[in-house]
Amino acid sequence: MSPVALITGASSGIGYAAALAFARQGTHVTAVARRAQRLAELEQAAAALPAPHGSILPVTADVRVAAAMQQAVRQTVAHFGRLDVLVANAGLGHRGSVVEADWDDLETLLQTNINGVLHAVRAAVPAMRQTGGGHIIIISSVSHNLVSPYAAVYAASKAFVSSLARSLRLELEADNIGVSELLVGRTATEFNEKRLGEGKRTGQGVPTMSADRVAAAILRAVGTNQKTVTLRFFDRLVIWGNILAPQVMGQLAKRQYR
Ligand SMILES: NC(=O)c1ccc[n+]([C@@H]2O[C@H](COP(=O)([O-])OP(=O)(O)OC[C@H]3O[C@@H](n4cnc5c(N)ncnc54)[C@H](OP(=O)(O)O)[C@@H]3O)[C@@H](O)[C@H]2O)c1
């Protein structure tokens, strides 16, 4: 029987690329996002892959709504018979001052990046237990430990999901469910243009990678049950810089993000 993955945020960027990569290797995919048209395009793109390939079940849903994520998992099991992999990927960026930022923006960010991941995990795990195990990929960021004015709330939302992933890995060990966090660096997607708050522009001098590269890392992490995945030397430099020299990194970030 072909494995089955559920990917949130599959209508663009990393989620879209991951859905196609899973389908290419024969995994069926439930593709969750709010834009139905984009999901229909993904379904067509997967159908055009060289056979044999997995198929896409498009599910229009908002990750901020717990019942919608429960429903997405029910639809997955009804359609494909099982759920093996969850990629909790849907997310948004934000820049702006903690104090002056628009509260609606911050609430949208927290509900998407934090509640959305929790709703997806809580819906997926019971289905994975039914078939003896599975794997959860949490899409975090190199920003998870960033000391950075004007990106604090986004960074804190990624700190939340990274922390969640590390504890969840132990909590689900006995269920034979692996958990990996991906500390993703700057990737060429719609993320920058959709970022909430003041900072639509991107920071200068940050190397960008393709969504396909991140998608390949997601597939590898499922295969190897790697605890933490960091893709590039530059990303490791940022993470270690924030551990060893947070004040210096904070001043650099302050110049970029103001
Ligand atoms: N791009 C980067 O540089 C970068 C760096 C580090 C980490 N990341 C992380 O990578 C993940 C994916 O981002 P991306 O770069 O691929 O950006 P993207 O192209 O903007 O994709 C974001 C995806 O999330 C979905 N989404 C947003 N809000 C949603 C909601 N309420 N319900 C359901 N789906 C929702 C969007 O679909 P709809 O709008 O159709 O709902 C879209 O499919 C995010 O968690 C982000 O924080 C990205």
XYZ file of C-alpha atoms and ligand atoms in Angstrom:
306
model
C 0.000 0.000 0.000
C 1.348 3.472 -0.915
C 2.221 5.753 1.980
C 0.074 8.835 2.613
C 1.166 12.340 3.628
C -0.835 15.370 4.726
C 0.826 18.723 4.016
C -0.488 22.026 5.327
C 0.251 25.113 3.268
C 0.469 23.088 0.051
C -0.859 25.821 -2.260
C 2.544 27.507 -2.709
C 6.238 27.525 -1.875
C 7.711 24.765 0.266
C 4.407 22.917 0.794
C 3.649 22.834 -2.941
C 7.156 21.603 -3.779
C 6.979 18.961 -1.029
C 3.574 17.720 -2.270
C 4.978 17.223 -5.789
C 8.148 15.567 -4.447
C 6.113 13.098 -2.366
C 3.801 12.379 -5.324
C 6.847 11.836 -7.592
C 8.090 9.064 -5.283
C 4.652 7.402 -5.140
C 3.266 8.843 -1.899
C -0.364 9.999 -1.934
C -0.830 13.513 -0.553
C -3.654 15.403 1.124
C -2.886 19.007 0.196
C -4.331 21.521 2.670
C -4.572 25.291 2.159
C -7.216 27.998 1.716
C -6.740 28.705 -2.023
C -8.726 26.011 -3.842
C -7.542 27.095 -7.307
C -3.882 26.625 -6.359
C -4.636 23.184 -4.954
C -6.416 22.255 -8.207
C -3.262 23.311 -10.117
C -1.166 21.125 -7.810
C -3.500 18.183 -8.421
C -3.053 18.625 -12.197
C 0.724 18.965 -11.900
C 0.906 15.701 -9.910
C -1.353 13.916 -12.404
C 1.107 14.878 -15.171
C 4.109 13.270 -13.393
C 5.635 10.168 -14.986
C 3.860 7.022 -13.741
C 3.827 5.531 -11.207
C 3.116 8.528 -8.986
C 1.039 9.397 -5.964
C -2.195 11.358 -6.270
C -3.290 14.608 -4.597
C -6.435 15.026 -2.503
C -7.045 18.782 -2.338
C -8.655 19.922 0.922
C -9.550 23.578 1.325
C -9.151 24.330 5.017
C -7.815 26.915 7.455
C -5.178 25.545 9.852
C -6.341 27.997 12.528
C -9.567 26.003 12.922
C -9.178 22.790 14.950
C -12.345 21.196 13.530
C -11.127 21.859 9.973
C -7.877 19.995 10.637
C -9.759 17.078 12.243
C -11.964 17.006 9.138
C -8.932 17.072 6.810
C -7.518 13.992 8.569
C -10.898 12.219 8.438
C -11.070 12.935 4.674
C -7.522 11.582 4.258
C -8.293 8.298 6.009
C -11.641 7.950 4.177
C -9.964 8.569 0.782
C -6.548 6.898 1.106
C -7.152 4.507 4.029
C -4.299 5.741 6.261
C -2.042 8.635 7.269
C 1.724 8.121 7.558
C 3.297 11.575 7.333
C 2.294 15.055 8.489
C 4.180 18.100 7.228
C 3.079 20.996 9.462
C 4.238 23.711 7.104
C 1.577 26.447 6.763
C 2.970 29.680 8.142
C 3.333 33.417 7.776
C 6.015 35.982 8.486
C 5.787 39.288 10.321
C 7.999 42.285 10.894
C 7.374 45.259 13.088
C 7.640 46.520 16.598
C 6.237 44.311 19.362
C 4.447 47.286 20.897
C 3.224 49.240 17.868
C 2.405 46.327 15.534
C -1.222 45.873 14.577
C -2.750 43.349 17.005
C -4.798 41.691 14.250
C -1.551 40.904 12.390
C 0.066 39.426 15.499
C -3.032 37.369 16.279
C -3.144 36.030 12.686
C 0.540 35.119 12.912
C 0.239 33.345 16.265
C -2.940 31.509 15.301
C -1.391 30.314 12.022
C 2.176 29.520 13.113
C 1.365 28.125 16.577
C -2.301 27.049 16.778
C -2.150 25.773 13.185
C 0.737 23.416 13.982
C -0.917 22.199 17.200
C -4.247 21.565 15.439
C -2.523 19.613 12.665
C -0.480 17.489 15.097
C -3.437 16.783 17.402
C -5.587 15.721 14.435
C -2.908 13.569 12.750
C -1.484 11.539 15.648
C -4.587 9.402 16.409
C -4.788 8.420 12.719
C -1.080 7.478 12.683
C -1.499 5.394 15.839
C -4.212 3.362 14.087
C -1.704 2.059 11.535
C 1.222 1.582 13.909
C 3.218 4.796 13.516
C 4.287 7.597 11.223
C 6.371 10.733 10.953
C 5.763 14.417 11.708
C 7.793 17.191 10.079
C 7.561 20.567 11.790
C 8.643 23.448 9.565
C 10.535 25.832 11.811
C 13.133 28.415 10.844
C 16.701 29.561 11.373
C 14.852 32.422 13.143
C 13.783 30.084 15.956
C 16.595 31.416 18.185
C 17.014 34.797 16.498
C 17.794 37.782 18.671
C 16.207 40.407 16.496
C 14.293 43.596 17.013
C 11.341 43.955 14.596
C 11.122 40.201 13.946
C 10.516 39.153 17.548
C 7.007 37.730 17.281
C 7.751 35.651 14.176
C 10.979 34.363 15.769
C 9.094 33.504 18.971
C 6.436 31.611 16.986
C 9.196 29.474 15.451
C 10.825 29.030 18.891
C 7.465 27.627 20.004
C 7.239 25.034 17.226
C 10.904 24.038 17.561
C 10.452 23.472 21.279
C 7.244 21.569 20.567
C 9.002 19.322 18.034
C 11.810 18.405 20.446
C 9.460 17.362 23.258
C 6.907 15.776 20.965
C 9.630 13.515 19.575
C 10.002 11.923 23.018
C 6.272 11.977 23.736
C 5.483 9.993 20.565
C 8.457 7.631 20.615
C 6.421 4.777 22.075
C 3.849 5.209 19.286
C 6.553 4.703 16.654
C 5.957 8.247 15.413
C 9.125 10.165 14.524
C 9.292 13.955 14.786
C 11.740 16.186 12.887
C 12.136 19.957 12.939
C 13.455 21.690 9.831
C 15.308 24.919 10.564
C 14.651 26.500 7.178
C 16.605 29.505 5.936
C 15.642 32.081 3.290
C 13.749 30.299 0.508
C 12.366 31.708 -2.750
C 8.590 31.516 -2.172
C 5.661 33.906 -1.718
C 6.647 34.219 1.957
C 8.384 37.593 1.630
C 5.643 39.347 -0.322
C 2.916 37.991 2.014
C 4.776 38.895 5.206
C 2.529 40.827 7.599
C 3.453 44.122 9.226
C 5.993 46.633 8.048
C 8.808 44.628 6.537
C 7.742 43.616 3.037
C 11.294 44.125 1.819
C 13.816 41.330 2.283
C 17.056 41.712 4.193
C 20.100 42.301 1.968
C 22.856 39.752 1.423
C 20.952 36.688 2.625
C 21.413 33.745 0.220
C 18.198 32.225 -1.056
C 17.547 28.554 -1.810
C 14.806 26.898 -3.832
C 11.644 25.364 -2.396
C 12.605 22.131 -4.205
C 15.768 21.922 -2.101
C 13.728 22.222 1.112
C 11.243 19.656 -0.224
C 14.073 17.163 -0.830
C 15.246 17.690 2.767
C 11.716 16.994 4.030
C 11.634 13.659 2.189
C 15.085 12.744 3.507
C 14.076 13.600 7.095
C 11.095 11.243 6.853
C 13.376 8.480 5.608
C 16.076 8.998 8.251
C 14.038 10.226 11.253
C 16.582 13.018 11.700
C 15.792 15.091 14.803
C 16.888 18.516 13.526
C 17.587 19.414 9.920
C 19.569 22.489 8.887
C 20.162 22.736 5.163
C 23.066 25.113 4.566
C 26.335 26.265 6.102
C 24.990 29.860 6.099
C 21.944 28.762 8.117
C 24.162 26.979 10.684
C 26.236 30.155 10.932
C 23.108 32.202 11.766
C 21.900 29.674 14.360
C 25.315 29.358 16.060
C 25.837 33.111 15.845
C 22.682 33.616 17.857
C 23.871 31.102 20.465
C 27.450 32.364 20.783
C 27.142 36.085 19.982
C 23.517 37.127 20.369
C 24.314 40.810 20.924
C 26.325 41.061 17.689
C 23.645 39.168 15.744
C 20.947 41.374 17.274
C 22.714 44.546 16.126
C 23.154 43.118 12.602
C 19.488 42.116 12.466
C 18.436 45.528 13.755
C 20.102 47.143 10.735
C 18.447 44.690 8.309
C 14.944 44.709 9.690
C 14.360 48.302 10.774
N 10.428 31.266 2.631
C 11.310 31.430 3.610
O 12.301 32.186 3.474
C 11.141 30.663 4.909
C 12.206 30.663 5.835
C 12.057 29.972 7.025
C 10.891 29.296 7.303
N 9.863 29.311 6.405
C 8.619 28.624 6.763
O 8.213 27.785 5.693
C 6.792 27.585 5.776
C 6.205 27.690 4.381
O 6.382 28.986 3.891
P 6.736 29.308 2.362
O 8.069 29.953 2.356
O 6.489 28.144 1.492
O 5.687 30.482 2.092
P 4.406 30.593 1.127
O 4.789 30.315 -0.278
O 3.814 31.905 1.463
O 3.465 29.411 1.635
C 2.703 29.501 2.807
C 1.610 28.450 2.751
O 0.875 28.500 3.976
C -0.512 28.509 3.663
N -1.284 29.147 4.721
C -1.085 30.366 5.287
N -2.036 30.600 6.199
C -2.854 29.508 6.207
C -4.018 29.163 6.920
N -4.551 29.984 7.835
N -4.600 27.963 6.673
C -4.064 27.121 5.738
N -2.972 27.394 5.039
C -2.369 28.575 5.267
C -0.607 29.238 2.346
O -1.780 28.836 1.639
P -3.141 29.674 1.481
O -2.788 31.140 1.500
O -3.675 29.190 0.180
O -3.981 29.261 2.638
C 0.614 28.707 1.622
O 0.321 27.481 1.005
C 6.277 28.601 6.788
O 5.999 27.953 8.012
C 7.438 29.556 6.961
O 7.451 30.162 8.235
C 9.964 29.979 5.218
